[in-house]
PDB file of C-alpha atoms in Angstrom:
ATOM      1  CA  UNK A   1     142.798 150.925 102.359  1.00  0.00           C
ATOM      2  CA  UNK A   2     142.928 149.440 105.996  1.00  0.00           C
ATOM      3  CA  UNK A   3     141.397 146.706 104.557  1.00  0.00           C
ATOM      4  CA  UNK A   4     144.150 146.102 102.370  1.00  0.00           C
ATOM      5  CA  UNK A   5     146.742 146.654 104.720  1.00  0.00           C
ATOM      6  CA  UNK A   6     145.447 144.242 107.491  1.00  0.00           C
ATOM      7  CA  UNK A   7     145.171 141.472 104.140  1.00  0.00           C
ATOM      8  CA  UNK A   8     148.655 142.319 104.529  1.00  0.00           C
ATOM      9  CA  UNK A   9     149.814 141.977 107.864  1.00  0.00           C
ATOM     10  CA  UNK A  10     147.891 138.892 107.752  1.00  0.00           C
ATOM     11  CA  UNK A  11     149.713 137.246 105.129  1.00  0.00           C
ATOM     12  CA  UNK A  12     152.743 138.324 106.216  1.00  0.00           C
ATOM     13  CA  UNK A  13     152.119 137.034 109.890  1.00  0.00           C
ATOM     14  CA  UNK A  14     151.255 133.728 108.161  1.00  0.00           C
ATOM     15  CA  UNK A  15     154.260 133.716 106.056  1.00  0.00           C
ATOM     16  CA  UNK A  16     155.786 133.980 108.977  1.00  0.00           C
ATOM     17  CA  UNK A  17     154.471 131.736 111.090  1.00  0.00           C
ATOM     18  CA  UNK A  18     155.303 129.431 108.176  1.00  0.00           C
ATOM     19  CA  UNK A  19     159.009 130.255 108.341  1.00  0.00           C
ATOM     20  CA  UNK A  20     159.510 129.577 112.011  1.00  0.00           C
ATOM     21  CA  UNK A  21     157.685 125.907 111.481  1.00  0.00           C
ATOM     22  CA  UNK A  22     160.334 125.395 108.997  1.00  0.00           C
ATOM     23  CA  UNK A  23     163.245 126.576 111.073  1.00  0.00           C
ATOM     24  CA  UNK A  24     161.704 124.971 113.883  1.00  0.00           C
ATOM     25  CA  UNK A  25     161.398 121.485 112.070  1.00  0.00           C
ATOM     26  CA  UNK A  26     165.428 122.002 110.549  1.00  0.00           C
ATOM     27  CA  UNK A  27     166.077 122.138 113.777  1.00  0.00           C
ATOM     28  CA  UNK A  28     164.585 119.442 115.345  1.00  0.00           C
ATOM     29  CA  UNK A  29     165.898 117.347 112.348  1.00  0.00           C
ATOM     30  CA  UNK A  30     169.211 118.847 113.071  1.00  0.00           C
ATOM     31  CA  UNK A  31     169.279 118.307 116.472  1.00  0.00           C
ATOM     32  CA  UNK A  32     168.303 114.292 116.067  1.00  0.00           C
ATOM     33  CA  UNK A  33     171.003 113.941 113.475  1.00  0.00           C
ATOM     34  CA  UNK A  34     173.555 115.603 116.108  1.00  0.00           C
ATOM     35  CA  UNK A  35     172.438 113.322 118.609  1.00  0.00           C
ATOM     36  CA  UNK A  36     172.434 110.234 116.300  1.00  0.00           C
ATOM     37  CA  UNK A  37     176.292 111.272 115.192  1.00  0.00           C
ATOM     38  CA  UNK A  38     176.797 111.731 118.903  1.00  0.00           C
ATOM     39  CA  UNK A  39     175.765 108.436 119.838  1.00  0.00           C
ATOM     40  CA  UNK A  40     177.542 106.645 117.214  1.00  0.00           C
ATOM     41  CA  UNK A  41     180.684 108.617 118.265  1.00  0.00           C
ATOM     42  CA  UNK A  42     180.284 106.967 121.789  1.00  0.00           C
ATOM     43  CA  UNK A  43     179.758 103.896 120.272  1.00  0.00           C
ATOM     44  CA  UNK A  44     182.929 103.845 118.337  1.00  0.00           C
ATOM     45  CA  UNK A  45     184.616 105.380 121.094  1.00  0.00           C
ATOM     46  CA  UNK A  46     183.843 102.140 123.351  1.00  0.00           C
ATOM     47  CA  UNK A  47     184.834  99.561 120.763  1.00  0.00           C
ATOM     48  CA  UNK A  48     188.350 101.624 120.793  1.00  0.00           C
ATOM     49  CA  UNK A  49     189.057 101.716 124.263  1.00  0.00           C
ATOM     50  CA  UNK A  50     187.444  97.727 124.287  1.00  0.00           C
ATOM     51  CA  UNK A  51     189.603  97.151 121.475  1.00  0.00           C
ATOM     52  CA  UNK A  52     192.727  98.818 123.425  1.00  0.00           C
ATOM     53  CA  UNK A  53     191.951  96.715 126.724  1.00  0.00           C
ATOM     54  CA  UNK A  54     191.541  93.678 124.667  1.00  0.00           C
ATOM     55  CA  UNK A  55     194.952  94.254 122.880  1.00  0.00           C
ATOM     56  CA  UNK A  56     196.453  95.063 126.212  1.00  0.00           C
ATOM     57  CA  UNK A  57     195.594  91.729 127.739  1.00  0.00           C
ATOM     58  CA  UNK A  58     196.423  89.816 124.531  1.00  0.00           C
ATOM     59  CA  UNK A  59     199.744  91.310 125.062  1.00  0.00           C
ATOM     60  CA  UNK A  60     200.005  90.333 128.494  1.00  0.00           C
ATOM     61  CA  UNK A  61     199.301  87.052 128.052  1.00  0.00           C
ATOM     62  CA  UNK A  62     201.764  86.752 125.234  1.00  0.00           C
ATOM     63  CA  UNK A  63     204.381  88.086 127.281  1.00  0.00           C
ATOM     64  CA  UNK A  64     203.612  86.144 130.301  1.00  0.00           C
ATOM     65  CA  UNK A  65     203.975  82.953 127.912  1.00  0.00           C
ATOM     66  CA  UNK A  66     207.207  84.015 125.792  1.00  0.00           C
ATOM     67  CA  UNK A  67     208.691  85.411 129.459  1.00  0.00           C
ATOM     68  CA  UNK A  68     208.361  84.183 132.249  1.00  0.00           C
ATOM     69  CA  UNK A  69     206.798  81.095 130.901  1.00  0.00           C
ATOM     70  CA  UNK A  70     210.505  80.069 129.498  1.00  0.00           C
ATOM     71  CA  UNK A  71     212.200  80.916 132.097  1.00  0.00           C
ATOM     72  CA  UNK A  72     210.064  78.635 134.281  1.00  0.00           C
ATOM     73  CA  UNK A  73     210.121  75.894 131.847  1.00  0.00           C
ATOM     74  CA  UNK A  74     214.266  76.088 131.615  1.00  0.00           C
ATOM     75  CA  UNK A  75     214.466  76.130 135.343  1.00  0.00           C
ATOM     76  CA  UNK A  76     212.547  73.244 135.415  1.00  0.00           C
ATOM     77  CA  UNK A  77     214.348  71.277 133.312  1.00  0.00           C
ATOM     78  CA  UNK A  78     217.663  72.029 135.168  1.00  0.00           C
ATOM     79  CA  UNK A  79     216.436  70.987 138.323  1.00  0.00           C
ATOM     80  CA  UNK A  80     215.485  67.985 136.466  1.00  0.00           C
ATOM     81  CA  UNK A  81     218.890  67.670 135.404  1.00  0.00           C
ATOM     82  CA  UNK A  82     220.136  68.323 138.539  1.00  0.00           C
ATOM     83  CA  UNK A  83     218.296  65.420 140.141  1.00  0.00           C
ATOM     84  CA  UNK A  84     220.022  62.877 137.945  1.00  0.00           C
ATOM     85  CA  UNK A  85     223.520  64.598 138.295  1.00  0.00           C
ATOM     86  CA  UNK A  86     222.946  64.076 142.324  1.00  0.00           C
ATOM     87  CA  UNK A  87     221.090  60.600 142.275  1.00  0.00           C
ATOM     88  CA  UNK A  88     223.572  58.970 144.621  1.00  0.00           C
ATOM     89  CA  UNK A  89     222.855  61.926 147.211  1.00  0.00           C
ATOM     90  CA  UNK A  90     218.638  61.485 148.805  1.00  0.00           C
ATOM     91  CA  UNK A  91     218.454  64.144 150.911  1.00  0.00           C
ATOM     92  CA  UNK A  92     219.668  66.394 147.721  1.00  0.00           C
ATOM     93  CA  UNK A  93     217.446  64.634 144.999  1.00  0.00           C
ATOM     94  CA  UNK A  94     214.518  64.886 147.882  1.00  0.00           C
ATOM     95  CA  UNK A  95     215.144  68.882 148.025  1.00  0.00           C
ATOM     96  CA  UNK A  96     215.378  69.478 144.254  1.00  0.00           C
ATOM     97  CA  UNK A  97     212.112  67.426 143.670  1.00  0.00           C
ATOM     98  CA  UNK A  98     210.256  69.548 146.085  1.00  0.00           C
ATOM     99  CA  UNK A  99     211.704  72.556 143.805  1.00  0.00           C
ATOM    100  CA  UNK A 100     210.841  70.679 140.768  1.00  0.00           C
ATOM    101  CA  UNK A 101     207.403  70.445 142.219  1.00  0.00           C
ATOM    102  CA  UNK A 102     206.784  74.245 143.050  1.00  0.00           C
ATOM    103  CA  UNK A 103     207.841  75.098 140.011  1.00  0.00           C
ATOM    104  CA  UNK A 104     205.607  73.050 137.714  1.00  0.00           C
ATOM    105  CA  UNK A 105     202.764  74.297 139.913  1.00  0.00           C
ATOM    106  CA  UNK A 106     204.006  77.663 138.800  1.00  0.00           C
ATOM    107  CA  UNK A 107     203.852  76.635 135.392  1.00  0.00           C
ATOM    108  CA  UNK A 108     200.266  75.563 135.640  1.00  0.00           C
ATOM    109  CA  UNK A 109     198.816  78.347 137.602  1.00  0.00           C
ATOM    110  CA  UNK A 110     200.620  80.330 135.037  1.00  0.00           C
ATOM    111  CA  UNK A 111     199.271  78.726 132.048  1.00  0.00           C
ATOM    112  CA  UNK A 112     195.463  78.910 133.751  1.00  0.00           C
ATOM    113  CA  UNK A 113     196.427  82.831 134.067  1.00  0.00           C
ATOM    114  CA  UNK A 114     197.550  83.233 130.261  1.00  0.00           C
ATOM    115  CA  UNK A 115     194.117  81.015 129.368  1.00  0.00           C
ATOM    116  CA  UNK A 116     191.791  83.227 131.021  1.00  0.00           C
ATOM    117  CA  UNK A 117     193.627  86.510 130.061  1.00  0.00           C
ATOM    118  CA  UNK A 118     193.681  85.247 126.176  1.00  0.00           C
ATOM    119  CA  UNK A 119     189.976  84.220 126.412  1.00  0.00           C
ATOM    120  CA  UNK A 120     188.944  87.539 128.072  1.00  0.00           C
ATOM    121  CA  UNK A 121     190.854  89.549 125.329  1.00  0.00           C
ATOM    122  CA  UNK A 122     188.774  87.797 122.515  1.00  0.00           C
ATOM    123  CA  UNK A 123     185.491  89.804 122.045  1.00  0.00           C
ATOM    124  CA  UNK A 124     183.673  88.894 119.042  1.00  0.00           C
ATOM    125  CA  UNK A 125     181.806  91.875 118.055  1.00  0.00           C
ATOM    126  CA  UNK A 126     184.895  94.191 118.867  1.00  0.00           C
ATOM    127  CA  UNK A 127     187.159  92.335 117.241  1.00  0.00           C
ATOM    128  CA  UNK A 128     184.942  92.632 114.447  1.00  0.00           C
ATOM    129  CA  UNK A 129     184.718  96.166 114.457  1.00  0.00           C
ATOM    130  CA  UNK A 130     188.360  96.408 114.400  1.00  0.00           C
ATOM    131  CA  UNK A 131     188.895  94.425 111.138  1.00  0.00           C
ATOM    132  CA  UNK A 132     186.033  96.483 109.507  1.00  0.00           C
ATOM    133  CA  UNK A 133     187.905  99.453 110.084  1.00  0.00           C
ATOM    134  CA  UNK A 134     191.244  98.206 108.722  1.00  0.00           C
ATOM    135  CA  UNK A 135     189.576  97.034 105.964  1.00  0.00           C
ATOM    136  CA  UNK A 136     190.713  97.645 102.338  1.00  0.00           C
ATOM    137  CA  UNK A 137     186.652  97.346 101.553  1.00  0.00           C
ATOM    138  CA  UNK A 138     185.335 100.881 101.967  1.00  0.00           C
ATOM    139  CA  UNK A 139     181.848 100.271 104.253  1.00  0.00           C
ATOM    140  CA  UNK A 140     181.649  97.228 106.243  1.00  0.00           C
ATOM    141  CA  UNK A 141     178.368  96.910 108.092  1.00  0.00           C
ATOM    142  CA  UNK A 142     178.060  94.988 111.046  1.00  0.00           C
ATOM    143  CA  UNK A 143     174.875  93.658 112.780  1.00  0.00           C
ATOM    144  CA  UNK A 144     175.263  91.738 115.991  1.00  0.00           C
ATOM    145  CA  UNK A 145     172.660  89.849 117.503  1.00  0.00           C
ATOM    146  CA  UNK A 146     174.725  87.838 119.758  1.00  0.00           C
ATOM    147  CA  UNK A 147     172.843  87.638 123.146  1.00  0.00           C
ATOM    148  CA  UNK A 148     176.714  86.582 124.989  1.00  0.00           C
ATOM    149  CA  UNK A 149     179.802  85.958 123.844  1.00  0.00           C
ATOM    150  CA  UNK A 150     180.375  82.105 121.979  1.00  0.00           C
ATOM    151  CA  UNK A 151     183.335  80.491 123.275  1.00  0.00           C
ATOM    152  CA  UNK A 152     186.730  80.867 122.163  1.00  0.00           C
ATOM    153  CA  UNK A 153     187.190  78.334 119.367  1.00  0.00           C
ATOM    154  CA  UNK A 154     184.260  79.706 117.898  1.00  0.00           C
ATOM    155  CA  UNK A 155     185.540  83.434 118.075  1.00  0.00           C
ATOM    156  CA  UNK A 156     188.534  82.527 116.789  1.00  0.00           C
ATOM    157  CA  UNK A 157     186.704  80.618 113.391  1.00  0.00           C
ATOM    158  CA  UNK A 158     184.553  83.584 113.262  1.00  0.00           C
ATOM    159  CA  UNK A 159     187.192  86.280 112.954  1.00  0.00           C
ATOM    160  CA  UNK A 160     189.539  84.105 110.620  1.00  0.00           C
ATOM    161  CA  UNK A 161     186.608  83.643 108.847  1.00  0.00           C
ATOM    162  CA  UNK A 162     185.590  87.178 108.095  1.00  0.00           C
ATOM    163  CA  UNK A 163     188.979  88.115 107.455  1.00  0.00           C
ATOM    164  CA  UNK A 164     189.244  85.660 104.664  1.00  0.00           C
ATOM    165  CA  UNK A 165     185.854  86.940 103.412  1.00  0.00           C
ATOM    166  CA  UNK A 166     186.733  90.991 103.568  1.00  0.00           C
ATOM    167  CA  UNK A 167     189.848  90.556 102.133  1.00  0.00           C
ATOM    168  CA  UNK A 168     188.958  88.038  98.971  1.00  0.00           C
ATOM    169  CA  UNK A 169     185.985  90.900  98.965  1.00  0.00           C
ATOM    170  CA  UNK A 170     188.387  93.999  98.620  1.00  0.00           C
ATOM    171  CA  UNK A 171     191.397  91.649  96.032  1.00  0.00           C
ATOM    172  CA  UNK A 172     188.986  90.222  94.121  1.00  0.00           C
ATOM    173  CA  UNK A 173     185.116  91.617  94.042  1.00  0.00           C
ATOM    174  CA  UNK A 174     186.445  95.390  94.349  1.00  0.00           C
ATOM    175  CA  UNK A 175     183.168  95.759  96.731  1.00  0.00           C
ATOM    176  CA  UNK A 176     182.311  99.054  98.006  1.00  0.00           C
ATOM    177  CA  UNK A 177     180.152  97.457 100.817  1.00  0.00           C
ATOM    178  CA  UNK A 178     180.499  94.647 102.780  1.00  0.00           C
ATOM    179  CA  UNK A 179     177.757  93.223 105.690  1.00  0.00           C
ATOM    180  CA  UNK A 180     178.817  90.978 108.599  1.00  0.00           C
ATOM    181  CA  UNK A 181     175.387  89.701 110.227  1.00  0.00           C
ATOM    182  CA  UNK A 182     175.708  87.359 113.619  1.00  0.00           C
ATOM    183  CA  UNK A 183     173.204  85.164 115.351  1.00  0.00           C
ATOM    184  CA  UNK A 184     172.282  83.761 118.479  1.00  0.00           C
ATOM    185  CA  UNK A 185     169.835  80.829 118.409  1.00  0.00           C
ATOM    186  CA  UNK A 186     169.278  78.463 120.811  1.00  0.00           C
ATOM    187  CA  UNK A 187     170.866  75.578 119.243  1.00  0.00           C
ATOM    188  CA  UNK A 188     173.561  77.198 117.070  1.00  0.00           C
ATOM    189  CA  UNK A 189     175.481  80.372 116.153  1.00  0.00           C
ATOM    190  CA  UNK A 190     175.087  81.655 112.348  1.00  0.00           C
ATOM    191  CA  UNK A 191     177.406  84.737 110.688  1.00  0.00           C
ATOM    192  CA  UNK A 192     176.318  85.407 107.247  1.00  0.00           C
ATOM    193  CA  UNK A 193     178.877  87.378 105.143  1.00  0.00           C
ATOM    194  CA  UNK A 194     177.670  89.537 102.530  1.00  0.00           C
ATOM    195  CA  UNK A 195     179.307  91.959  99.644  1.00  0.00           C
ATOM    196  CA  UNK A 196     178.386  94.245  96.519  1.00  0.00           C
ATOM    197  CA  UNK A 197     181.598  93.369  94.664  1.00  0.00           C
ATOM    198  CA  UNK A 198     181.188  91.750  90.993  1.00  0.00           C
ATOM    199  CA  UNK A 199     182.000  89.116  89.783  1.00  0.00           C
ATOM    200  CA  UNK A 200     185.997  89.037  88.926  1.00  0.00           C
ATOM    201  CA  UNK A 201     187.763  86.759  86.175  1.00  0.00           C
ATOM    202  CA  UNK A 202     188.557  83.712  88.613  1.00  0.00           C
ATOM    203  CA  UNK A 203     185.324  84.014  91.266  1.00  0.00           C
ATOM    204  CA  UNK A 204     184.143  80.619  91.581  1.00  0.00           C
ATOM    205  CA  UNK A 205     181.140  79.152  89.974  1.00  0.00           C
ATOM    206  CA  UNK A 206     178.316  77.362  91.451  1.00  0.00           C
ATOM    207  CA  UNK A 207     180.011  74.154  90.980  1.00  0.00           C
ATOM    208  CA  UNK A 208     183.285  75.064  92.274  1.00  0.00           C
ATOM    209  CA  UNK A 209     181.480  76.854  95.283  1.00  0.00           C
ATOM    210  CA  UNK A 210     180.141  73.518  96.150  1.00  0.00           C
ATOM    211  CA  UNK A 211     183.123  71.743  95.596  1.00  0.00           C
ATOM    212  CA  UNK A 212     185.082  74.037  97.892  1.00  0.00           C
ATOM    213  CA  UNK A 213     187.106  75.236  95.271  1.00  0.00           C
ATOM    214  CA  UNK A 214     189.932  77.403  96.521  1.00  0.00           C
ATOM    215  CA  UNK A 215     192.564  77.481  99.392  1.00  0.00           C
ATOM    216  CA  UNK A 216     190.713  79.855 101.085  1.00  0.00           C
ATOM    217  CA  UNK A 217     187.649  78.526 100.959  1.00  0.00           C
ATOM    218  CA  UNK A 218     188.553  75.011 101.388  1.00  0.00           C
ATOM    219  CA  UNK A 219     190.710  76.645 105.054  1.00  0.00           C
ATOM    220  CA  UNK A 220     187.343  78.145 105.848  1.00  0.00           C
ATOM    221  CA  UNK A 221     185.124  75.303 105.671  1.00  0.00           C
ATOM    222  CA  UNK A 222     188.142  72.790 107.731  1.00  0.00           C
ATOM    223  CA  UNK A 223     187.912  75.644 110.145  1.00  0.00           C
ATOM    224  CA  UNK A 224     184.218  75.360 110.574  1.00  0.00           C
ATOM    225  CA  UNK A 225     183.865  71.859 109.976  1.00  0.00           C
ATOM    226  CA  UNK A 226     186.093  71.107 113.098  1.00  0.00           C
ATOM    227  CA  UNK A 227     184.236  72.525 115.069  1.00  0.00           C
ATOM    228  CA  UNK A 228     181.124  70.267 113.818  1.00  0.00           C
ATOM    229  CA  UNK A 229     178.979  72.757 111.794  1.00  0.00           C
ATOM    230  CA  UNK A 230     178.753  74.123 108.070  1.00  0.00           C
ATOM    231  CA  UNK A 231     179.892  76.697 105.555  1.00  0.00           C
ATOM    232  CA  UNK A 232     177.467  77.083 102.492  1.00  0.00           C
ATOM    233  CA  UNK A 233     178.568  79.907  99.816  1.00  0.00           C
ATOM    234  CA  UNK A 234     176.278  81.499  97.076  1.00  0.00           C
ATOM    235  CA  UNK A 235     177.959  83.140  94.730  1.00  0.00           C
ATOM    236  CA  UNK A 236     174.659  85.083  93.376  1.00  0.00           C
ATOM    237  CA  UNK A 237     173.328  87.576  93.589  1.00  0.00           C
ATOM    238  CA  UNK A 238     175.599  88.577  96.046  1.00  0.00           C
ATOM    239  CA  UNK A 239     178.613  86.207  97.085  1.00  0.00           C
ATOM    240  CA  UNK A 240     177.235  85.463  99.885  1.00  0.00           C
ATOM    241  CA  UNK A 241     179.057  83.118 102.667  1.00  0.00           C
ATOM    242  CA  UNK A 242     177.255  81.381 105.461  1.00  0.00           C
ATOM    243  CA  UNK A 243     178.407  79.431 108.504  1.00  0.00           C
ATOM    244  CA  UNK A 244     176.423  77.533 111.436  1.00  0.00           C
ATOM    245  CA  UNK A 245     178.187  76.206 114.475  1.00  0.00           C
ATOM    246  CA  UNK A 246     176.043  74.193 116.745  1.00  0.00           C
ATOM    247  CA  UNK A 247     176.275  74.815 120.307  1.00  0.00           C
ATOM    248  CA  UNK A 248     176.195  71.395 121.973  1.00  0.00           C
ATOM    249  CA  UNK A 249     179.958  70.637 119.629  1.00  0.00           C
ATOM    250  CA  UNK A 250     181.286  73.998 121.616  1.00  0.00           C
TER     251      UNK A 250
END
């Protein structure tokens, strides 16, 4: 009889001992999936208020240019104006040419400011971010391995680019994924754009593909091709578009 009751306790202590190495493992699994979710929440959390800066000095910029960028422009041209009006008097010509003067330097210090605030409000892999989420396509994946940020023109082909692809991707393929992949090599910059959409009455074959059939696509490859590189599209077996920009035509 004792023997039978410590076979018992025994399995009983082992069942149990079994049950808290489950909880004990749903836990830890729990926890790292709470701290994974909690990461990714940061993560998203910095692209907004990046995004939000960004915007803000886009903004700025704009309305330095529209504003007081105008104004200084129309002042300039009366004083201009002014000048001719009072050609027979020097010592009044001589006065509204040093205004004249001030106030084109004002114009250029002002267009240096709008430059540099328009540049610094162009972040590639936000910017990217921020058209994944408006996105009509449901799950856009983005994998940056950009070691800095390319320059301006390049950001600017990059993001027209993308948009182009997401939303032919969303009209046309009906995708329910989409992947935006960006490189950094040392002679060129590469962003390969991916999707799971099929193939839709009017999606380009090979041929036409090579051809640059399409507005779109013939817009995207002037884009890159200004800037000296290349824009290859596969249309199986996922329409697939890649560009390369060389860095020494940036």
């Amino acid at each position: 009889m004792v023997g039978l009751l410590l076979a018992h306790r025994c399995r009983r202590s082992a069942q149990l001992q079994r049950d808290v190495h489950r909880v004990r493992d749903e836990l830890a699994e729990q926890l790292s999936h709470l701290k994974d979710t909690h990461s990714r929440l940061l993560e998203a959390q910095d692209r907004e208020v990046r995004a939000s800066a960004l915007a803000e000095r886009t903004r700025i910029a704009r309305d330095m240019h529209d504003g007081v960028g105008h104004r200084l422009t129309g002042l300039l041209f009366r004083t201009r104006a002014l000048e001719v009006i009072h050609r027979g008097q020097p010592q009044v010509v001589a006065e509204l040419g040093e205004i004249a003067t001030g106030v084109e330097e004002s114009l250029e210090a002002m267009r240096r400011s709008v430059h540099a605030l328009s540049d610094e409000g162009e972040d590639l892999s936000t910017t990217l971010h921020v058209l994944a989420r408006d996105s009509a396509v449901p799950h856009v994946h983005i994998d940056s391995g950009l070691e800095a940020q390319p320059p301006s023109p390049i950001i600017r082909c990059f993001n027209a680019i993308a948009r182009e692809a997401l939303t032919n991707a969303a009209k046309h393929a009906r995708a329910d994924n989409a992947w935006i992949r960006l490189d950094d090599y040392p002679a060129f910059w590469r962003m390969i754009v991916t999707n799971d959409g099929l193939p839709a009455p009017g999606t380009p074959t090979a041929w036409e593909v090579r051809e640059g059939a399409g507005l779109g696509m013939r817009s995207m490859r002037d884009r890159v091709e200004a800037l000296g590189g290349s824009l290859r599209i596969t249309p199986s077996p996922r329409f697939t578009i890649h560009v390369t920009i060389p860095k020494e035509n940036a």
